[in-house]
Amino acid sequence: MSTENVQDRKHYVLVHGAGHGAWCWYKVKPMIESSGHLVTVIDLAASGINSKKIEDVDTISEYSEPLLELMATIPTNEKVILVGHSFGGLSIALAMEQFPENISVAVFLTAFVPDIQHKPSYVMEKYLESIPAADWLDTEFSQSGNKTAISFGPKFLSNRLYPRSSPEDLELAKSLVRPSSLFMEDLTQQNNLFSKQGYGSVPTTFIRCNGDTSIPLNFQLWMIQNAGINHVFEINDSDHMAMISKPQQVCDSLYQIAAKYA
């Protein structure tokens, strides 16, 4: 990037969903960097190559700690474009609550979006109620300390998360996905994680994925309405893992969002 365009350099922070890690952004990260921008990808606790095990992580705050630690290092005069995928929406919401002044815009990429009217568990409860038990296929649920751990099986990965991704990317996921949790036990006990002054003060956008069979389009649309999100982008012919099945479209959407908000 030339000197005169340095001021146009954006900092994107990309946050993965449950069971995944920084690795799932391996296509998007170099694409954005090749356009001259800064990209930070992180492993949340017990994810990717993070050394913790899911047995040792009991709350959504502990799970999100690597992101919150990163946000604490952002200088007061700098802002990032914060992108959360899937369950990563809850993690970026925590960062929005604690560091609103350091975020120019939050992007929910077919991600769970909490609101400020209900308990933090509300959207997840509605989602779990809407999904028939059979749709979880070979996903395994187990007790892990004071929470329920979740492990995605190969059928769930293939049919719900990666149905439009390449066989190579599906195999990559099978080898790298780790047990995780939706931390429902913790979320249901929290009353006011998200406030209008914190979380609610950050400009918020949503990238909906019309071919997502994990978070179906009708539920994405309900979350958009429930959270009052006005700026919505859409990606057609993508599965849930849009950054892998449609990386260029994800990048194009992020560039458009940055042009408007950052």
PDB file of C-alpha atoms in Angstrom:
ATOM      1  CA  MET A   1       0.000   0.000   0.000  1.00  0.00           C
ATOM      2  CA  SER A   2       1.422   3.349  -0.999  1.00  0.00           C
ATOM      3  CA  THR A   3       2.239   6.005   1.564  1.00  0.00           C
ATOM      4  CA  GLU A   4      -0.653   8.249   0.565  1.00  0.00           C
ATOM      5  CA  ASN A   5      -3.085   5.377   1.154  1.00  0.00           C
ATOM      6  CA  VAL A   6      -1.823   4.365   4.580  1.00  0.00           C
ATOM      7  CA  GLN A   7      -4.757   6.168   6.166  1.00  0.00           C
ATOM      8  CA  ASP A   8      -7.060   3.774   4.284  1.00  0.00           C
ATOM      9  CA  ARG A   9      -5.439   0.750   5.915  1.00  0.00           C
ATOM     10  CA  LYS A  10      -7.993  -1.092   8.028  1.00  0.00           C
ATOM     11  CA  HIS A  11      -7.496  -3.564  10.845  1.00  0.00           C
ATOM     12  CA  TYR A  12      -9.782  -6.600  10.669  1.00  0.00           C
ATOM     13  CA  VAL A  13     -10.124  -8.909  13.671  1.00  0.00           C
ATOM     14  CA  LEU A  14     -11.659 -12.244  12.656  1.00  0.00           C
ATOM     15  CA  VAL A  15     -13.280 -14.513  15.256  1.00  0.00           C
ATOM     16  CA  HIS A  16     -14.199 -18.139  14.581  1.00  0.00           C
ATOM     17  CA  GLY A  17     -17.221 -20.150  15.687  1.00  0.00           C
ATOM     18  CA  ALA A  18     -17.630 -23.114  18.024  1.00  0.00           C
ATOM     19  CA  GLY A  19     -15.247 -26.009  17.503  1.00  0.00           C
ATOM     20  CA  HIS A  20     -13.154 -24.084  15.018  1.00  0.00           C
ATOM     21  CA  GLY A  21     -10.087 -21.859  15.250  1.00  0.00           C
ATOM     22  CA  ALA A  22      -8.076 -19.164  13.524  1.00  0.00           C
ATOM     23  CA  TRP A  23      -7.320 -21.730  10.827  1.00  0.00           C
ATOM     24  CA  CYS A  24     -10.806 -21.400   9.277  1.00  0.00           C
ATOM     25  CA  TRP A  25      -9.884 -17.931   7.991  1.00  0.00           C
ATOM     26  CA  TYR A  26      -6.932 -19.281   5.995  1.00  0.00           C
ATOM     27  CA  LYS A  27      -8.430 -18.155   2.659  1.00  0.00           C
ATOM     28  CA  VAL A  28      -9.824 -14.780   3.737  1.00  0.00           C
ATOM     29  CA  LYS A  29      -6.806 -13.569   5.707  1.00  0.00           C
ATOM     30  CA  PRO A  30      -4.325 -13.461   2.800  1.00  0.00           C
ATOM     31  CA  MET A  31      -6.966 -12.000   0.481  1.00  0.00           C
ATOM     32  CA  ILE A  32      -7.542  -9.034   2.791  1.00  0.00           C
ATOM     33  CA  GLU A  33      -3.825  -8.637   3.480  1.00  0.00           C
ATOM     34  CA  SER A  34      -3.084  -8.569  -0.255  1.00  0.00           C
ATOM     35  CA  SER A  35      -5.271  -5.465  -0.416  1.00  0.00           C
ATOM     36  CA  GLY A  36      -2.950  -3.759   2.056  1.00  0.00           C
ATOM     37  CA  HIS A  37      -4.937  -4.214   5.238  1.00  0.00           C
ATOM     38  CA  LEU A  38      -4.022  -5.656   8.633  1.00  0.00           C
ATOM     39  CA  VAL A  39      -5.706  -8.887   9.694  1.00  0.00           C
ATOM     40  CA  THR A  40      -5.632 -10.507  13.129  1.00  0.00           C
ATOM     41  CA  VAL A  41      -7.056 -13.991  13.607  1.00  0.00           C
ATOM     42  CA  ILE A  42      -7.201 -15.568  17.040  1.00  0.00           C
ATOM     43  CA  ASP A  43      -7.888 -18.884  18.704  1.00  0.00           C
ATOM     44  CA  LEU A  44     -10.436 -18.556  21.471  1.00  0.00           C
ATOM     45  CA  ALA A  45      -9.910 -20.655  24.589  1.00  0.00           C
ATOM     46  CA  ALA A  46      -9.783 -24.412  23.942  1.00  0.00           C
ATOM     47  CA  SER A  47      -9.898 -23.726  20.195  1.00  0.00           C
ATOM     48  CA  GLY A  48      -7.408 -24.138  17.367  1.00  0.00           C
ATOM     49  CA  ILE A  49      -3.942 -24.385  18.905  1.00  0.00           C
ATOM     50  CA  ASN A  50      -4.947 -22.705  22.181  1.00  0.00           C
ATOM     51  CA  SER A  51      -3.490 -24.865  24.959  1.00  0.00           C
ATOM     52  CA  LYS A  52      -6.592 -24.957  27.154  1.00  0.00           C
ATOM     53  CA  LYS A  53      -9.018 -27.876  27.061  1.00  0.00           C
ATOM     54  CA  ILE A  54     -12.768 -27.391  26.997  1.00  0.00           C
ATOM     55  CA  GLU A  55     -12.927 -29.099  30.404  1.00  0.00           C
ATOM     56  CA  ASP A  56     -11.059 -26.106  31.838  1.00  0.00           C
ATOM     57  CA  VAL A  57     -13.290 -23.402  30.306  1.00  0.00           C
ATOM     58  CA  ASP A  58     -16.579 -22.868  32.140  1.00  0.00           C
ATOM     59  CA  THR A  59     -17.972 -19.511  30.990  1.00  0.00           C
ATOM     60  CA  ILE A  60     -18.431 -17.503  27.818  1.00  0.00           C
ATOM     61  CA  SER A  61     -16.085 -14.876  29.268  1.00  0.00           C
ATOM     62  CA  GLU A  62     -13.319 -17.433  29.843  1.00  0.00           C
ATOM     63  CA  TYR A  63     -13.880 -18.807  26.348  1.00  0.00           C
ATOM     64  CA  SER A  64     -13.631 -15.300  24.877  1.00  0.00           C
ATOM     65  CA  GLU A  65     -10.628 -14.248  26.975  1.00  0.00           C
ATOM     66  CA  PRO A  66      -8.080 -14.342  24.106  1.00  0.00           C
ATOM     67  CA  LEU A  67     -10.236 -11.870  22.159  1.00  0.00           C
ATOM     68  CA  LEU A  68     -10.753  -9.611  25.167  1.00  0.00           C
ATOM     69  CA  GLU A  69      -7.010  -9.638  25.872  1.00  0.00           C
ATOM     70  CA  LEU A  70      -6.325  -8.667  22.265  1.00  0.00           C
ATOM     71  CA  MET A  71      -8.854  -5.822  22.394  1.00  0.00           C
ATOM     72  CA  ALA A  72      -7.195  -4.486  25.548  1.00  0.00           C
ATOM     73  CA  THR A  73      -4.002  -3.951  23.529  1.00  0.00           C
ATOM     74  CA  ILE A  74      -5.662  -1.757  20.878  1.00  0.00           C
ATOM     75  CA  PRO A  75      -4.526   1.877  21.369  1.00  0.00           C
ATOM     76  CA  THR A  76      -7.256   4.262  22.483  1.00  0.00           C
ATOM     77  CA  ASN A  77      -7.086   6.204  19.210  1.00  0.00           C
ATOM     78  CA  GLU A  78      -7.448   3.126  16.984  1.00  0.00           C
ATOM     79  CA  LYS A  79     -10.496   1.166  15.882  1.00  0.00           C
ATOM     80  CA  VAL A  80     -10.879  -2.316  14.407  1.00  0.00           C
ATOM     81  CA  ILE A  81     -13.454  -3.977  12.197  1.00  0.00           C
ATOM     82  CA  LEU A  82     -14.608  -6.864  14.382  1.00  0.00           C
ATOM     83  CA  VAL A  83     -15.973  -9.913  12.558  1.00  0.00           C
ATOM     84  CA  GLY A  84     -17.616 -12.859  14.293  1.00  0.00           C
ATOM     85  CA  HIS A  85     -18.747 -16.084  12.642  1.00  0.00           C
ATOM     86  CA  SER A  86     -21.457 -18.361  14.014  1.00  0.00           C
ATOM     87  CA  PHE A  87     -21.096 -18.719  17.820  1.00  0.00           C
ATOM     88  CA  GLY A  88     -18.286 -16.161  17.552  1.00  0.00           C
ATOM     89  CA  GLY A  89     -21.102 -13.619  17.546  1.00  0.00           C
ATOM     90  CA  LEU A  90     -21.389 -14.009  21.315  1.00  0.00           C
ATOM     91  CA  SER A  91     -17.647 -13.450  21.745  1.00  0.00           C
ATOM     92  CA  ILE A  92     -17.550 -10.292  19.658  1.00  0.00           C
ATOM     93  CA  ALA A  93     -20.623  -9.060  21.557  1.00  0.00           C
ATOM     94  CA  LEU A  94     -18.597  -9.288  24.781  1.00  0.00           C
ATOM     95  CA  ALA A  95     -15.802  -7.306  23.136  1.00  0.00           C
ATOM     96  CA  MET A  96     -18.333  -4.730  21.918  1.00  0.00           C
ATOM     97  CA  GLU A  97     -19.634  -4.342  25.462  1.00  0.00           C
ATOM     98  CA  GLN A  98     -16.183  -3.853  26.987  1.00  0.00           C
ATOM     99  CA  PHE A  99     -14.371  -1.975  24.196  1.00  0.00           C
ATOM    100  CA  PRO A 100     -16.995  -0.073  22.158  1.00  0.00           C
ATOM    101  CA  GLU A 101     -14.651   2.853  21.569  1.00  0.00           C
ATOM    102  CA  ASN A 102     -12.161   0.588  19.775  1.00  0.00           C
ATOM    103  CA  ILE A 103     -14.605  -0.886  17.252  1.00  0.00           C
ATOM    104  CA  SER A 104     -15.655   1.021  14.134  1.00  0.00           C
ATOM    105  CA  VAL A 105     -18.171  -1.657  13.125  1.00  0.00           C
ATOM    106  CA  ALA A 106     -19.120  -5.178  14.202  1.00  0.00           C
ATOM    107  CA  VAL A 107     -19.871  -7.731  11.501  1.00  0.00           C
ATOM    108  CA  PHE A 108     -21.962 -10.813  12.274  1.00  0.00           C
ATOM    109  CA  LEU A 109     -21.198 -13.369   9.559  1.00  0.00           C
ATOM    110  CA  THR A 110     -24.173 -15.757   9.763  1.00  0.00           C
ATOM    111  CA  ALA A 111     -23.545 -15.409  13.486  1.00  0.00           C
ATOM    112  CA  PHE A 112     -25.659 -15.386  16.635  1.00  0.00           C
ATOM    113  CA  VAL A 113     -26.640 -11.817  17.545  1.00  0.00           C
ATOM    114  CA  PRO A 114     -27.730 -11.064  21.122  1.00  0.00           C
ATOM    115  CA  ASP A 115     -29.941  -8.099  21.946  1.00  0.00           C
ATOM    116  CA  ILE A 116     -30.121  -5.704  24.881  1.00  0.00           C
ATOM    117  CA  GLN A 117     -33.768  -6.399  25.771  1.00  0.00           C
ATOM    118  CA  HIS A 118     -33.456 -10.048  26.803  1.00  0.00           C
ATOM    119  CA  LYS A 119     -31.107 -12.265  28.758  1.00  0.00           C
ATOM    120  CA  PRO A 120     -27.844 -13.180  26.959  1.00  0.00           C
ATOM    121  CA  SER A 121     -29.149 -16.729  26.504  1.00  0.00           C
ATOM    122  CA  TYR A 122     -32.317 -15.625  24.678  1.00  0.00           C
ATOM    123  CA  VAL A 123     -31.176 -15.962  21.066  1.00  0.00           C
ATOM    124  CA  MET A 124     -29.401 -19.257  21.721  1.00  0.00           C
ATOM    125  CA  GLU A 125     -32.479 -20.635  23.471  1.00  0.00           C
ATOM    126  CA  LYS A 126     -34.652 -19.672  20.502  1.00  0.00           C
ATOM    127  CA  TYR A 127     -32.167 -21.302  18.144  1.00  0.00           C
ATOM    128  CA  LEU A 128     -31.974 -24.561  20.082  1.00  0.00           C
ATOM    129  CA  GLU A 129     -35.778 -24.681  20.257  1.00  0.00           C
ATOM    130  CA  SER A 130     -35.988 -24.289  16.478  1.00  0.00           C
ATOM    131  CA  ILE A 131     -33.601 -27.114  15.587  1.00  0.00           C
ATOM    132  CA  PRO A 132     -35.072 -30.643  15.551  1.00  0.00           C
ATOM    133  CA  ALA A 133     -32.971 -33.130  17.489  1.00  0.00           C
ATOM    134  CA  ALA A 134     -32.469 -35.181  14.338  1.00  0.00           C
ATOM    135  CA  ASP A 135     -30.722 -32.250  12.659  1.00  0.00           C
ATOM    136  CA  TRP A 136     -27.769 -32.598  15.007  1.00  0.00           C
ATOM    137  CA  LEU A 137     -26.960 -35.918  13.259  1.00  0.00           C
ATOM    138  CA  ASP A 138     -23.812 -37.416  14.838  1.00  0.00           C
ATOM    139  CA  THR A 139     -23.011 -34.428  17.059  1.00  0.00           C
ATOM    140  CA  GLU A 140     -22.174 -35.601  20.571  1.00  0.00           C
ATOM    141  CA  PHE A 141     -23.227 -33.787  23.730  1.00  0.00           C
ATOM    142  CA  SER A 142     -21.545 -34.593  27.037  1.00  0.00           C
ATOM    143  CA  GLN A 143     -21.279 -33.217  30.538  1.00  0.00           C
ATOM    144  CA  SER A 144     -18.020 -31.347  31.127  1.00  0.00           C
ATOM    145  CA  GLY A 145     -17.757 -29.805  34.554  1.00  0.00           C
ATOM    146  CA  ASN A 146     -20.685 -27.413  35.004  1.00  0.00           C
ATOM    147  CA  LYS A 147     -21.503 -27.184  31.298  1.00  0.00           C
ATOM    148  CA  THR A 148     -22.456 -29.224  28.252  1.00  0.00           C
ATOM    149  CA  ALA A 149     -19.664 -29.915  25.799  1.00  0.00           C
ATOM    150  CA  ILE A 150     -20.425 -30.342  22.108  1.00  0.00           C
ATOM    151  CA  SER A 151     -18.447 -32.324  19.519  1.00  0.00           C
ATOM    152  CA  PHE A 152     -19.366 -32.083  15.844  1.00  0.00           C
ATOM    153  CA  GLY A 153     -19.309 -35.436  14.064  1.00  0.00           C
ATOM    154  CA  PRO A 154     -18.267 -36.006  10.436  1.00  0.00           C
ATOM    155  CA  LYS A 155     -21.879 -36.258   9.219  1.00  0.00           C
ATOM    156  CA  PHE A 156     -22.797 -32.957  10.875  1.00  0.00           C
ATOM    157  CA  LEU A 157     -19.714 -31.280   9.436  1.00  0.00           C
ATOM    158  CA  SER A 158     -20.470 -32.611   5.966  1.00  0.00           C
ATOM    159  CA  ASN A 159     -24.227 -31.970   5.890  1.00  0.00           C
ATOM    160  CA  ARG A 160     -24.707 -28.899   8.087  1.00  0.00           C
ATOM    161  CA  LEU A 161     -21.475 -26.893   8.097  1.00  0.00           C
ATOM    162  CA  TYR A 162     -19.517 -27.739   4.924  1.00  0.00           C
ATOM    163  CA  PRO A 163     -22.027 -29.084   2.326  1.00  0.00           C
ATOM    164  CA  ARG A 164     -20.915 -26.596  -0.364  1.00  0.00           C
ATOM    165  CA  SER A 165     -17.221 -26.623   0.523  1.00  0.00           C
ATOM    166  CA  SER A 166     -14.583 -28.707  -1.206  1.00  0.00           C
ATOM    167  CA  PRO A 167     -13.819 -32.268  -0.081  1.00  0.00           C
ATOM    168  CA  GLU A 168     -10.339 -31.041   0.873  1.00  0.00           C
ATOM    169  CA  ASP A 169     -11.741 -28.347   3.175  1.00  0.00           C
ATOM    170  CA  LEU A 170     -14.115 -30.835   4.771  1.00  0.00           C
ATOM    171  CA  GLU A 171     -11.191 -33.157   5.482  1.00  0.00           C
ATOM    172  CA  LEU A 172      -9.249 -30.242   6.945  1.00  0.00           C
ATOM    173  CA  ALA A 173     -12.142 -29.502   9.280  1.00  0.00           C
ATOM    174  CA  LYS A 174     -12.479 -33.129  10.339  1.00  0.00           C
ATOM    175  CA  SER A 175      -8.847 -33.112  11.432  1.00  0.00           C
ATOM    176  CA  LEU A 176      -8.866 -29.722  13.193  1.00  0.00           C
ATOM    177  CA  VAL A 177     -12.302 -29.244  14.810  1.00  0.00           C
ATOM    178  CA  ARG A 178     -12.182 -29.559  18.610  1.00  0.00           C
ATOM    179  CA  PRO A 179     -14.857 -30.139  21.259  1.00  0.00           C
ATOM    180  CA  SER A 180     -16.460 -26.890  22.368  1.00  0.00           C
ATOM    181  CA  SER A 181     -19.538 -25.604  24.194  1.00  0.00           C
ATOM    182  CA  LEU A 182     -22.412 -23.163  23.745  1.00  0.00           C
ATOM    183  CA  PHE A 183     -22.065 -22.268  27.458  1.00  0.00           C
ATOM    184  CA  MET A 184     -25.831 -22.268  27.919  1.00  0.00           C
ATOM    185  CA  GLU A 185     -25.524 -22.962  31.640  1.00  0.00           C
ATOM    186  CA  ASP A 186     -23.474 -19.783  32.044  1.00  0.00           C
ATOM    187  CA  LEU A 187     -25.530 -17.645  29.648  1.00  0.00           C
ATOM    188  CA  THR A 188     -28.835 -18.492  31.334  1.00  0.00           C
ATOM    189  CA  GLN A 189     -27.462 -17.286  34.680  1.00  0.00           C
ATOM    190  CA  GLN A 190     -26.378 -13.900  33.307  1.00  0.00           C
ATOM    191  CA  ASN A 191     -28.905 -11.069  33.385  1.00  0.00           C
ATOM    192  CA  ASN A 192     -27.291  -8.023  31.795  1.00  0.00           C
ATOM    193  CA  LEU A 193     -24.129  -8.809  29.862  1.00  0.00           C
ATOM    194  CA  PHE A 194     -25.051  -6.407  27.059  1.00  0.00           C
ATOM    195  CA  SER A 195     -26.010  -2.756  27.497  1.00  0.00           C
ATOM    196  CA  LYS A 196     -27.164   0.054  25.237  1.00  0.00           C
ATOM    197  CA  GLN A 197     -24.140   2.114  26.279  1.00  0.00           C
ATOM    198  CA  GLY A 198     -21.643  -0.640  25.439  1.00  0.00           C
ATOM    199  CA  TYR A 199     -22.705  -3.370  23.031  1.00  0.00           C
ATOM    200  CA  GLY A 200     -25.640  -1.329  21.736  1.00  0.00           C
ATOM    201  CA  SER A 201     -23.492   1.676  20.841  1.00  0.00           C
ATOM    202  CA  VAL A 202     -21.388  -0.093  18.190  1.00  0.00           C
ATOM    203  CA  PRO A 203     -22.560   0.047  14.544  1.00  0.00           C
ATOM    204  CA  THR A 204     -23.628  -3.478  13.631  1.00  0.00           C
ATOM    205  CA  THR A 205     -23.976  -5.244  10.299  1.00  0.00           C
ATOM    206  CA  PHE A 206     -24.957  -8.777   9.303  1.00  0.00           C
ATOM    207  CA  ILE A 207     -23.816 -10.959   6.417  1.00  0.00           C
ATOM    208  CA  ARG A 208     -26.513 -13.509   5.778  1.00  0.00           C
ATOM    209  CA  CYS A 209     -25.732 -16.752   3.987  1.00  0.00           C
ATOM    210  CA  ASN A 210     -28.734 -17.926   2.036  1.00  0.00           C
ATOM    211  CA  GLY A 211     -27.525 -21.514   1.670  1.00  0.00           C
ATOM    212  CA  ASP A 212     -26.682 -22.050   5.342  1.00  0.00           C
ATOM    213  CA  THR A 213     -28.188 -25.310   6.634  1.00  0.00           C
ATOM    214  CA  SER A 214     -26.773 -24.897  10.150  1.00  0.00           C
ATOM    215  CA  ILE A 215     -28.275 -21.496  10.986  1.00  0.00           C
ATOM    216  CA  PRO A 216     -31.143 -21.493   8.468  1.00  0.00           C
ATOM    217  CA  LEU A 217     -31.990 -18.322   6.577  1.00  0.00           C
ATOM    218  CA  ASN A 218     -35.305 -17.842   8.373  1.00  0.00           C
ATOM    219  CA  PHE A 219     -33.505 -17.810  11.720  1.00  0.00           C
ATOM    220  CA  GLN A 220     -30.874 -15.422  10.395  1.00  0.00           C
ATOM    221  CA  LEU A 221     -33.691 -13.099   9.304  1.00  0.00           C
ATOM    222  CA  TRP A 222     -35.353 -13.373  12.713  1.00  0.00           C
ATOM    223  CA  MET A 223     -32.094 -12.421  14.475  1.00  0.00           C
ATOM    224  CA  ILE A 224     -31.608  -9.456  12.142  1.00  0.00           C
ATOM    225  CA  GLN A 225     -35.088  -8.189  13.003  1.00  0.00           C
ATOM    226  CA  ASN A 226     -34.789  -9.002  16.713  1.00  0.00           C
ATOM    227  CA  ALA A 227     -31.506  -7.094  17.034  1.00  0.00           C
ATOM    228  CA  GLY A 228     -32.668  -4.220  14.824  1.00  0.00           C
ATOM    229  CA  ILE A 229     -29.795  -4.517  12.333  1.00  0.00           C
ATOM    230  CA  ASN A 230     -30.316  -2.173   9.407  1.00  0.00           C
ATOM    231  CA  HIS A 231     -27.321  -2.895   7.170  1.00  0.00           C
ATOM    232  CA  VAL A 232     -27.458  -6.446   5.816  1.00  0.00           C
ATOM    233  CA  PHE A 233     -25.370  -8.083   3.095  1.00  0.00           C
ATOM    234  CA  GLU A 234     -26.072 -11.453   1.565  1.00  0.00           C
ATOM    235  CA  ILE A 235     -24.026 -14.243   0.049  1.00  0.00           C
ATOM    236  CA  ASN A 236     -25.758 -16.726  -2.214  1.00  0.00           C
ATOM    237  CA  ASP A 237     -24.760 -20.364  -2.719  1.00  0.00           C
ATOM    238  CA  SER A 238     -22.718 -20.427   0.479  1.00  0.00           C
ATOM    239  CA  ASP A 239     -22.844 -22.990   3.233  1.00  0.00           C
ATOM    240  CA  HIS A 240     -22.388 -22.084   6.900  1.00  0.00           C
ATOM    241  CA  MET A 241     -18.614 -21.808   6.426  1.00  0.00           C
ATOM    242  CA  ALA A 242     -18.800 -18.862   4.048  1.00  0.00           C
ATOM    243  CA  MET A 243     -15.163 -17.880   4.607  1.00  0.00           C
ATOM    244  CA  ILE A 244     -14.201 -21.265   3.157  1.00  0.00           C
ATOM    245  CA  SER A 245     -16.875 -21.891   0.507  1.00  0.00           C
ATOM    246  CA  LYS A 246     -17.194 -18.252  -0.695  1.00  0.00           C
ATOM    247  CA  PRO A 247     -14.073 -16.390   0.512  1.00  0.00           C
ATOM    248  CA  GLN A 248     -14.088 -13.735  -2.211  1.00  0.00           C
ATOM    249  CA  GLN A 249     -17.702 -12.819  -1.509  1.00  0.00           C
ATOM    250  CA  VAL A 250     -16.930 -12.557   2.202  1.00  0.00           C
ATOM    251  CA  CYS A 251     -14.026 -10.228   1.441  1.00  0.00           C
ATOM    252  CA  ASP A 252     -16.126  -8.115  -0.929  1.00  0.00           C
ATOM    253  CA  SER A 253     -18.796  -7.729   1.764  1.00  0.00           C
ATOM    254  CA  LEU A 254     -16.198  -6.754   4.356  1.00  0.00           C
ATOM    255  CA  TYR A 255     -14.711  -4.142   2.008  1.00  0.00           C
ATOM    256  CA  GLN A 256     -18.147  -2.606   1.436  1.00  0.00           C
ATOM    257  CA  ILE A 257     -18.827  -2.527   5.162  1.00  0.00           C
ATOM    258  CA  ALA A 258     -15.441  -0.939   5.830  1.00  0.00           C
ATOM    259  CA  ALA A 259     -16.064   1.708   3.194  1.00  0.00           C
ATOM    260  CA  LYS A 260     -19.267   2.710   4.961  1.00  0.00           C
ATOM    261  CA  TYR A 261     -18.252   2.493   8.602  1.00  0.00           C
ATOM    262  CA  ALA A 262     -14.460   2.456   9.013  1.00  0.00           C
TER     263      ALA A 262
END
